[in-house]
GROMACS .gro file of C-alpha atoms in nm:
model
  357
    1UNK     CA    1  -0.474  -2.367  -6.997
    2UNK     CA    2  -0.114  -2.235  -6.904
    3UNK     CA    3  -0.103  -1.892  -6.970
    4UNK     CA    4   0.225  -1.914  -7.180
    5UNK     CA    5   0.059  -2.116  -7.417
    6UNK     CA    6  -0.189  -1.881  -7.452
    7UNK     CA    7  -0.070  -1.587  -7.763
    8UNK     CA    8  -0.107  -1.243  -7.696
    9UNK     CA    9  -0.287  -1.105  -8.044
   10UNK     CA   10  -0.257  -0.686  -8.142
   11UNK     CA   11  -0.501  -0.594  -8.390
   12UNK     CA   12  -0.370  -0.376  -8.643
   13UNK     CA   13  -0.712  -0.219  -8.850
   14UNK     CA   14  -1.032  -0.181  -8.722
   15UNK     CA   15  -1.225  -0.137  -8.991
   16UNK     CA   16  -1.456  -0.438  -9.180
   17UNK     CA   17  -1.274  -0.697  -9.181
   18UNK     CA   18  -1.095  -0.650  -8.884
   19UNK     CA   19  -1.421  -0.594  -8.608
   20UNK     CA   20  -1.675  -0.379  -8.775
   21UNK     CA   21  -1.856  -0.646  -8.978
   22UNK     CA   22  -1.936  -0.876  -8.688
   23UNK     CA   23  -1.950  -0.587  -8.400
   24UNK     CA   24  -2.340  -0.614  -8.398
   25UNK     CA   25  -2.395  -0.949  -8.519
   26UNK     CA   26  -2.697  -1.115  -8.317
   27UNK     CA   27  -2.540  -1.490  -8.447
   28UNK     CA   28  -2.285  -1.669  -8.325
   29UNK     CA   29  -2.064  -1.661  -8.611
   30UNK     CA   30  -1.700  -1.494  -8.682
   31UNK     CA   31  -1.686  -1.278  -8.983
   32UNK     CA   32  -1.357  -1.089  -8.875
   33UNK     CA   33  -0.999  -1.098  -8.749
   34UNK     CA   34  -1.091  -0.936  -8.388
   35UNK     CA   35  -1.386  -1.203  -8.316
   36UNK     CA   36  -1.201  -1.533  -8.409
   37UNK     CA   37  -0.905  -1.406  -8.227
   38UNK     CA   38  -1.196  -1.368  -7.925
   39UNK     CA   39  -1.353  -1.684  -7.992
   40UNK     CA   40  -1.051  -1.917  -7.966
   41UNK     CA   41  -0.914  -2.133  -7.747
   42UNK     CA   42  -0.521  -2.048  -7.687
   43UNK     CA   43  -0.554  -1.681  -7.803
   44UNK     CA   44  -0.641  -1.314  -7.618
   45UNK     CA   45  -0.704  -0.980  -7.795
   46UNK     CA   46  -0.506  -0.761  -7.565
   47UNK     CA   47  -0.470  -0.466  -7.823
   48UNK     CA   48  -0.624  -0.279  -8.105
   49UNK     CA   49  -0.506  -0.020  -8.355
   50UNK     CA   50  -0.641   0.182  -8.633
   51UNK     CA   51  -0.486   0.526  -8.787
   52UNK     CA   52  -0.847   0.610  -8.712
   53UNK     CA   53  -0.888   0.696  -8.335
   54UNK     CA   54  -1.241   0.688  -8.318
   55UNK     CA   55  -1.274   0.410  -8.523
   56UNK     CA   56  -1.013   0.223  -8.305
   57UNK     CA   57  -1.180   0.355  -7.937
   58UNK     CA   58  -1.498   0.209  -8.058
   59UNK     CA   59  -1.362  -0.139  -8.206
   60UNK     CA   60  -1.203  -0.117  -7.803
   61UNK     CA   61  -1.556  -0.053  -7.661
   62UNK     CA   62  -1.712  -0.353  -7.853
   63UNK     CA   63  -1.440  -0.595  -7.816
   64UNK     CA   64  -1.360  -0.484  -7.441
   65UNK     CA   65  -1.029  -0.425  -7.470
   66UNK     CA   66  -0.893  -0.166  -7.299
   67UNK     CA   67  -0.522  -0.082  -7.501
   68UNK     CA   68  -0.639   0.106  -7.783
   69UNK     CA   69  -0.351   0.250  -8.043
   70UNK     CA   70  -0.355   0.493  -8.353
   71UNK     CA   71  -0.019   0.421  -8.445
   72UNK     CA   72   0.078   0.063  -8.499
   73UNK     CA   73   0.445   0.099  -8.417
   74UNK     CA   74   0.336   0.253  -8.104
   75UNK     CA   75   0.137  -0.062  -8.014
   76UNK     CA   76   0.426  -0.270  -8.110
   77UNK     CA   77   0.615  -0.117  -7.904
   78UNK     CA   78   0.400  -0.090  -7.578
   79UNK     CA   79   0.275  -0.462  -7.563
   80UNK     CA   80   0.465  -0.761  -7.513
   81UNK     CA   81   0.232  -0.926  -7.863
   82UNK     CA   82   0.303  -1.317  -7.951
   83UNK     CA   83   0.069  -1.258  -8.258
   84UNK     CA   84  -0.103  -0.961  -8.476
   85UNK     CA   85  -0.355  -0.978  -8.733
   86UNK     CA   86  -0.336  -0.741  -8.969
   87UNK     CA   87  -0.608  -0.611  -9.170
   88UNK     CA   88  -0.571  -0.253  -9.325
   89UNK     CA   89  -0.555  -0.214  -9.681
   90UNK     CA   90  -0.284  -0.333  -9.864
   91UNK     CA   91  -0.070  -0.005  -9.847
   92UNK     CA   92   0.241  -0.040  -9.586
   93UNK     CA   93   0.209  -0.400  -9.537
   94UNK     CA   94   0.592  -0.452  -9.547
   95UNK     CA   95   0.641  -0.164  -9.277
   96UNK     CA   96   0.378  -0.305  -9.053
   97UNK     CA   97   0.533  -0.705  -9.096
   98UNK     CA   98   0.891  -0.587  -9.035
   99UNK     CA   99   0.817  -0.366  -8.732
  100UNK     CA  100   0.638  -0.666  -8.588
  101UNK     CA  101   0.886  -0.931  -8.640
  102UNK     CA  102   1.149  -0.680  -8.546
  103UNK     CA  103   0.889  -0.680  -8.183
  104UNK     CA  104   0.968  -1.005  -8.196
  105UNK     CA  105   0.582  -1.094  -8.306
  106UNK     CA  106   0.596  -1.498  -8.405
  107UNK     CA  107   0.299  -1.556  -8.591
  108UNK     CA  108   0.154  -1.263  -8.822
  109UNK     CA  109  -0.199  -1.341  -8.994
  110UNK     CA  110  -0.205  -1.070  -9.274
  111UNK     CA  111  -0.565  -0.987  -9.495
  112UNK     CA  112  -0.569  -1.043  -9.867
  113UNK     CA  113  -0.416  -0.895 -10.071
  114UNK     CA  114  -0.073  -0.964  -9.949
  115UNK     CA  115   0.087  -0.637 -10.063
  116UNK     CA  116  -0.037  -0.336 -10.265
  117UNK     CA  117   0.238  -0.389 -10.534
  118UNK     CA  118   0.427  -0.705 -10.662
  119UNK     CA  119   0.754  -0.594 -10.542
  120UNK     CA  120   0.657  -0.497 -10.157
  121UNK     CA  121   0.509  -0.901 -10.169
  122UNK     CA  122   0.851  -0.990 -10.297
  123UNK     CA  123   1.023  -0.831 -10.005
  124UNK     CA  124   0.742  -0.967  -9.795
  125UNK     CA  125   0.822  -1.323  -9.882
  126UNK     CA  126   1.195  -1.251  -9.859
  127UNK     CA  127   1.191  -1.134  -9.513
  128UNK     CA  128   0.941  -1.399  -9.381
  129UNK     CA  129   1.182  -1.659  -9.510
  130UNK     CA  130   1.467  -1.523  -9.306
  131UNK     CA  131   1.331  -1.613  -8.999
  132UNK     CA  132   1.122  -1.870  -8.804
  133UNK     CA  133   0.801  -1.684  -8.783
  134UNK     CA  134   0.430  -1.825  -8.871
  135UNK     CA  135   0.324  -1.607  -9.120
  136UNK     CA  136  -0.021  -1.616  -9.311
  137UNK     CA  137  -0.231  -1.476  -9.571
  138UNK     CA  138  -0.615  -1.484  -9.528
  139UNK     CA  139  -0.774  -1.698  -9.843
  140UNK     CA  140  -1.010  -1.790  -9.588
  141UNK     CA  141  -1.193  -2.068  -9.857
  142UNK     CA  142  -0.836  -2.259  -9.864
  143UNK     CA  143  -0.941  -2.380  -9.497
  144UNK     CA  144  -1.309  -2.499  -9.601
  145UNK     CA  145  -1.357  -2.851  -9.666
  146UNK     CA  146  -1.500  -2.812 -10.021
  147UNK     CA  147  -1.121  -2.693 -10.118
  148UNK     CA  148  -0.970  -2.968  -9.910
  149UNK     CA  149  -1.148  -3.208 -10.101
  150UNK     CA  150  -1.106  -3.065 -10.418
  151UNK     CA  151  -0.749  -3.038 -10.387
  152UNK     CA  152  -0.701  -3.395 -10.268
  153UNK     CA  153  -0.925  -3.544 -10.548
  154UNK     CA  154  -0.673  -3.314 -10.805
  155UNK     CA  155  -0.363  -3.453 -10.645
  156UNK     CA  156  -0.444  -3.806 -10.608
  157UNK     CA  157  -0.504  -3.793 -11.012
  158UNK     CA  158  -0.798  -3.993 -10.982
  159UNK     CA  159  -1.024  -3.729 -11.245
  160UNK     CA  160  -0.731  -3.715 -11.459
  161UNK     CA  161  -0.580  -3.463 -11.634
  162UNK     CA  162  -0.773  -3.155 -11.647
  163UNK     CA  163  -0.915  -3.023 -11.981
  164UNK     CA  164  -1.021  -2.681 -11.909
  165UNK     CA  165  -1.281  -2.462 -11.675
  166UNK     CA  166  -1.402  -2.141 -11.578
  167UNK     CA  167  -1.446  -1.889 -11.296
  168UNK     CA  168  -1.708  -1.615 -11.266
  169UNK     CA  169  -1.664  -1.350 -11.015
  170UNK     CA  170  -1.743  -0.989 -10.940
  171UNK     CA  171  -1.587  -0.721 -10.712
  172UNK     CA  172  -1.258  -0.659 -10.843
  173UNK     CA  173  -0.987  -0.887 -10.914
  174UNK     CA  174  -0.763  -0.800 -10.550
  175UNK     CA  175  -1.097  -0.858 -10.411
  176UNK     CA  176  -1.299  -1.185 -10.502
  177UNK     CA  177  -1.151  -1.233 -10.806
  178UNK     CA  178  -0.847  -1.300 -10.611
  179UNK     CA  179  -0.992  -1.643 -10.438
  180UNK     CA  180  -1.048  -1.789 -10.751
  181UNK     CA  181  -0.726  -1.700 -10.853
  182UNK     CA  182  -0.571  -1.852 -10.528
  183UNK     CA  183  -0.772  -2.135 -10.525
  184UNK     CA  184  -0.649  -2.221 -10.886
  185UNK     CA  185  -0.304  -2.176 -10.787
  186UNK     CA  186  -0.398  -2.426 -10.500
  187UNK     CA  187  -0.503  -2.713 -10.782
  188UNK     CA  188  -0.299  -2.620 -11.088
  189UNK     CA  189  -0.013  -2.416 -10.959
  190UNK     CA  190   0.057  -2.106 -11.158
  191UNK     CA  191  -0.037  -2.006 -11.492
  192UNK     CA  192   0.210  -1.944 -11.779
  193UNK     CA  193   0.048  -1.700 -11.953
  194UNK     CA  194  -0.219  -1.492 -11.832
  195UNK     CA  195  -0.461  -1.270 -12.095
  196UNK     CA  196  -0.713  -1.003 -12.043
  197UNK     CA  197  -0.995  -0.962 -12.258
  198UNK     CA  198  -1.266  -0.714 -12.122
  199UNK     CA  199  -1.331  -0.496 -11.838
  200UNK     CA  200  -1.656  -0.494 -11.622
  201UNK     CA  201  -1.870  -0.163 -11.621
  202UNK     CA  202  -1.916  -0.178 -11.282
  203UNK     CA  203  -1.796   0.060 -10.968
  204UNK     CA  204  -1.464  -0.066 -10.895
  205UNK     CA  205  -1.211   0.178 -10.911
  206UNK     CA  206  -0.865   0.148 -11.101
  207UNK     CA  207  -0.628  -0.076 -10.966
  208UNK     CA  208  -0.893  -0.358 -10.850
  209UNK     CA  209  -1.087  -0.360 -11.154
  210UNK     CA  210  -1.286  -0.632 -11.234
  211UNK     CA  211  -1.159  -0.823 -11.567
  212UNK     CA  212  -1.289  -1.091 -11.785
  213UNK     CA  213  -0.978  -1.284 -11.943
  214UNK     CA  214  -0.786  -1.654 -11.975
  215UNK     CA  215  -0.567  -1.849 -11.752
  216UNK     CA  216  -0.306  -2.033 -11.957
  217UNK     CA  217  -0.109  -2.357 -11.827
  218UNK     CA  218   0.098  -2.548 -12.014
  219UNK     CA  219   0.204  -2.922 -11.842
  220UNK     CA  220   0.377  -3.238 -12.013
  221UNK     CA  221   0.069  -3.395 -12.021
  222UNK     CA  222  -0.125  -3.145 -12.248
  223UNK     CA  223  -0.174  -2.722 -12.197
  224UNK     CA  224  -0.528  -2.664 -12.103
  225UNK     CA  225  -0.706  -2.304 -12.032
  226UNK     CA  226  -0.994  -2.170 -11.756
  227UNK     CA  227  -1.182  -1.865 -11.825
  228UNK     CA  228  -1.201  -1.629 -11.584
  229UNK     CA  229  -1.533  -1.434 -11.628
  230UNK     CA  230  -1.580  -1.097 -11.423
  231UNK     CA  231  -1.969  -1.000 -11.338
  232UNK     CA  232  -2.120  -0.701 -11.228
  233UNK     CA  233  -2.141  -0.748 -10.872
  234UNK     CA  234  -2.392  -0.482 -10.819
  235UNK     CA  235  -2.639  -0.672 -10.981
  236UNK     CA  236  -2.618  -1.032 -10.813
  237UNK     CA  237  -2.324  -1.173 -10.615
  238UNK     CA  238  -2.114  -1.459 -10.813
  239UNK     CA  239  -1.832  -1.670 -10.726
  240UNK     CA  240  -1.853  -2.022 -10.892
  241UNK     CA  241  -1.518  -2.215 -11.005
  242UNK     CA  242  -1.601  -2.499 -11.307
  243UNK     CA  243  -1.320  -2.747 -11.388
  244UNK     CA  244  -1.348  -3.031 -11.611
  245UNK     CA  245  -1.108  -3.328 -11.626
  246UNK     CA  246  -1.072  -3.658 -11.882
  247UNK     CA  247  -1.253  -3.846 -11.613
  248UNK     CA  248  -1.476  -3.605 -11.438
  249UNK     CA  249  -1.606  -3.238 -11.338
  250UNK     CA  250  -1.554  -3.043 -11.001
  251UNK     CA  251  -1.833  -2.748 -10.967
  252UNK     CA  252  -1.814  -2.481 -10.637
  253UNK     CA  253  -2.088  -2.353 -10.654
  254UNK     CA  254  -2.290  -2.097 -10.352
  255UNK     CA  255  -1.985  -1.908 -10.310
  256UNK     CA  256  -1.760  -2.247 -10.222
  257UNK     CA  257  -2.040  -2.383  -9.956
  258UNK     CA  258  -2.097  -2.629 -10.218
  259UNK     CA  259  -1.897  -2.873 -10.428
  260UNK     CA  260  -1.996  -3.168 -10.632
  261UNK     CA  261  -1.790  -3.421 -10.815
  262UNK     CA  262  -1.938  -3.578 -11.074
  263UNK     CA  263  -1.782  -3.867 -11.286
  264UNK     CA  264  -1.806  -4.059 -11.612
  265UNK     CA  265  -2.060  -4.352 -11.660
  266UNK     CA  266  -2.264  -4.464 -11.920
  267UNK     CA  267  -2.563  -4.296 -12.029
  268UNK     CA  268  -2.900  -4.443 -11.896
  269UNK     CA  269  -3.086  -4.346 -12.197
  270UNK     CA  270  -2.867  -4.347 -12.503
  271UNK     CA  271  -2.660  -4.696 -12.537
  272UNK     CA  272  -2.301  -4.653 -12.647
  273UNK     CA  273  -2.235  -4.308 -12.472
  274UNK     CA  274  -2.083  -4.182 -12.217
  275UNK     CA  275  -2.215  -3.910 -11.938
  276UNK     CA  276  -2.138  -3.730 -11.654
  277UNK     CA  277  -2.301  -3.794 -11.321
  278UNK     CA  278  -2.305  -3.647 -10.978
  279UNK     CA  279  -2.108  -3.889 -10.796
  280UNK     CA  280  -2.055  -3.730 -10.475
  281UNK     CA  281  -2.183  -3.354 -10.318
  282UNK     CA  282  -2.017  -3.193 -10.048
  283UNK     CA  283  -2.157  -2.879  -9.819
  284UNK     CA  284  -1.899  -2.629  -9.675
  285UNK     CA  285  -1.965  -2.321  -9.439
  286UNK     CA  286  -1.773  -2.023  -9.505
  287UNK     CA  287  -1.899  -1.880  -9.184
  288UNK     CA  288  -1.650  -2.105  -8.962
  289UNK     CA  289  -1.382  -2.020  -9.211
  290UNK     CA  290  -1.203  -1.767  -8.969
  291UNK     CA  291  -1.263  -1.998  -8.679
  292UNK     CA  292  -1.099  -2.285  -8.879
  293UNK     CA  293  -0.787  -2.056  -8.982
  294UNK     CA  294  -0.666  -1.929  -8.679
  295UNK     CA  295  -0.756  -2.275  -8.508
  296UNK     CA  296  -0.499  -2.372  -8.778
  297UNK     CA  297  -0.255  -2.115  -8.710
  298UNK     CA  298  -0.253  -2.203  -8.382
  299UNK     CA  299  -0.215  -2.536  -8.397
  300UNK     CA  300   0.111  -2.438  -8.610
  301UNK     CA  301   0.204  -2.210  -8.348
  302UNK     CA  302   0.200  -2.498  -8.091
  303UNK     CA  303   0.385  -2.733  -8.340
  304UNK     CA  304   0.127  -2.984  -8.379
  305UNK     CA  305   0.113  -2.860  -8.765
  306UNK     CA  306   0.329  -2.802  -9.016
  307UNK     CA  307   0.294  -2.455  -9.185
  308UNK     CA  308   0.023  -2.261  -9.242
  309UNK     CA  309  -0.218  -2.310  -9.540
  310UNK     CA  310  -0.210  -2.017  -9.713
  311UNK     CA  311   0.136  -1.882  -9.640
  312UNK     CA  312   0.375  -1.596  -9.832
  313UNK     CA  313   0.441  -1.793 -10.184
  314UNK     CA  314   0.057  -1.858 -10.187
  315UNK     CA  315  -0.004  -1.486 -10.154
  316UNK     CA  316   0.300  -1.376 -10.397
  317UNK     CA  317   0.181  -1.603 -10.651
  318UNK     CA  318  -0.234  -1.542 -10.632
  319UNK     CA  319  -0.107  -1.137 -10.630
  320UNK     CA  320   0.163  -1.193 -10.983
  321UNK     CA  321  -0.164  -1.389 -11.190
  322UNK     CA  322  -0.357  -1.074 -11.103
  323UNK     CA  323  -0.074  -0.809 -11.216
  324UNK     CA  324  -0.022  -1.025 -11.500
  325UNK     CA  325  -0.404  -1.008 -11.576
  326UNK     CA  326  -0.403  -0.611 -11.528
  327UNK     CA  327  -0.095  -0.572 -11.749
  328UNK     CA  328  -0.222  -0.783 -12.015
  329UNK     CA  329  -0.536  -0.532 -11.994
  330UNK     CA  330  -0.316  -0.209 -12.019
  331UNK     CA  331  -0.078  -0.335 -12.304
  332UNK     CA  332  -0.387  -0.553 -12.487
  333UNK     CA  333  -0.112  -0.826 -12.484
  334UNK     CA  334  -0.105  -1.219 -12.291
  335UNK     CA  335   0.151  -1.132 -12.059
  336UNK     CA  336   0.364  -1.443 -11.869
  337UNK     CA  337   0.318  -1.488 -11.510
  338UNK     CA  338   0.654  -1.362 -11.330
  339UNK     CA  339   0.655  -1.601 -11.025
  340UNK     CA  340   0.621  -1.945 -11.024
  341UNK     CA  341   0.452  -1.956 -10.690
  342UNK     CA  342   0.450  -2.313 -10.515
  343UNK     CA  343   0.356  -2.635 -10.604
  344UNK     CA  344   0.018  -2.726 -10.760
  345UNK     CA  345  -0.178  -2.907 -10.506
  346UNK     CA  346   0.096  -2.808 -10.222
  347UNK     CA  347  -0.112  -2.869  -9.945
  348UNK     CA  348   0.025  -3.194  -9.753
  349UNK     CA  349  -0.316  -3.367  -9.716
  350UNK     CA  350  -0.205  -3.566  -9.391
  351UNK     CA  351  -0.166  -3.204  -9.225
  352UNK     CA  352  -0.522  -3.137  -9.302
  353UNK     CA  353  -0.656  -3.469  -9.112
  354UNK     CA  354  -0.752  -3.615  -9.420
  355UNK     CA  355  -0.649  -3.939  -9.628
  356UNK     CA  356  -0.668  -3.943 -10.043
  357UNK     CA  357  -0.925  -4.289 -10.136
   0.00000   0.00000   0.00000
């Protein structure tokens, strides 16, 4: 491959998501930012950074890279980077994208949750849009096939109109909750009205607590409502989305490996009704998920794709439904979503290599 095609990546966080998870893993299987960067074709981890020097000299000793940073803007400035992936916490996210589009970095891949506050994923957004840089948020299910399927079956109308659903999650609403909440925004667009109801007695501290509460959308064709039902992660692990529709039912179900569609026909043992039945089951794998988005991102990269999947309006709008959630909870009140996000069902099907039957 020529060399200039291949993008220079900087890693900025070493910590889970970034190397640690995967750093000992016996399978052959990316669970992190630093080994899909390793594992594809067109890309080279030349640097890696953490504010944690130890942590960052041992993600270099696994990964065998040799530039090792504490200081992100040093990295920045030191390597000539075509691409970073960034995977700290939330806090400083718009320092860290600015200094590396001011580097002249083209493509940033940036962990979920986009920003720590609503207004620093504003000014995210805002800055992305001012120039011509791939930029991505990592909702890694939006790239598995169960979502591509569900999102062409929702846009090609052939379930009808939908007539309700529910999520149940655990771990915080930034954390899983958050993929529901994105996935939704992926089908439905965003909520009106958003209204919190309970709080989980589980560990998560303030600011990603997990709530249980109701996801209102209103459309010309009727308003309909999904549940969003938080669960106590410590006890089981949970992440299931239920939607029903005039014509049928989606179900993701083994923490999105799984999807079935099941449809309206008449019911074999009572004459005159009407039933639902499985129609179609689909398996997903979550473990090629980080594979499949940077393949994506690259692909972008080399123009032979439109725009990322999951890009800055899909992050600003998954990040306002769960502020609106947590303000409803502090004020007891249904509080109305504050950005409109983009377009329900916005993926362009023919960009994912699929057709709508």
């Amino acid at each position: 491959m020529d060399r200039q095609a291949v993008a220079r990546f900087g890693l900025i966080g070493c910590g889970a998501i970034g190397s640690r998870l995967d750093e000992d893993a016996v399978g052959d299987v990316a669970l992190t930012h630093a080994s899909a960067v390793q594992r594809a074709t067109g890309a080279e981890l030349v640097a890696v950074c953490d504010n944690d020097a130890a942590r960052a000299a041992a993600c270099g000793r696994r990964r065998n890279v040799g530039r090792v940073y504490a200081d992100y803007r040093e990295m920045l400035t030191a390597e000539r980077l075509d691409a970073v992936s960034i995977a700290t916490p939330p806090v400083d996210r718009l320092k860290m994208i600015e200094a590396a589009l001011d580097h002249g970095v083209r493509l940033v891949w940036c962990e979920k949750p986009m920003a720590a506050s609503l207004s620093e994923a504003r000014a995210i957004e805002r800055r992305v849009g001012r120039g011509r840089a791939i930029f991505a948020v990592n909702y890694i299910r939006r790239w598995t096939a169960t979502a591509r399927r569900m999102a062409s079956l929702v846009k090609s109308g052939q379930l009808g109109e939908p007539q309700g659903g529910a999520v149940y999650y655990g771990k915080g609403l930034l954390n899983n909750g958050s993929h529901a909440i994105d996935l939704l925004g992926l089908l439905f667009g965003q909520p009106d009205t958003v209204e919190a109801i309970a709080r989980v007695a589980d560990d998560r501290a303030e600011g990603d607590e997990t709530l249980t509460g109701t996801l209102h959308y209103r459309r010309p064709q009727g308003a309909f409502s999904v549940q969003l039902i938080g669960t106590d992660h410590r006890r089981y692990s949970l992440f299931e989305i239920d939607l029903l529709f005039e014509g049928g039912r989606l179900r993701l179900t083994e923490k999105g490996n799984r999807l079935e569609v099941q449809t309206v026909a008449e019911d074999p043992v009572f004459p005159g009704y009407r039933a639902l039945r499985v129609e179609e089951t689909l398996a997903g794998d979550l473990s090629t998920a980080f594979d499949e988005v940077l393949a994506q991102l690259l692909a972008v990269r080399r123009g032979r794709d439109r725009a990322p999947f999951c890009g800055a309006a899909d992050g600003l709008g998954a990040l306002a439904v769960v502020e609106g959630l947590r303000r409803s909870w502090q004020t007891s009140r249904p509080v109305a979503t504050s950005e409109r996000g983009p377009t329900a069902a916005a993926w362009a099907p023919r960009s994912l290599g699929f057709a709508i039957s």
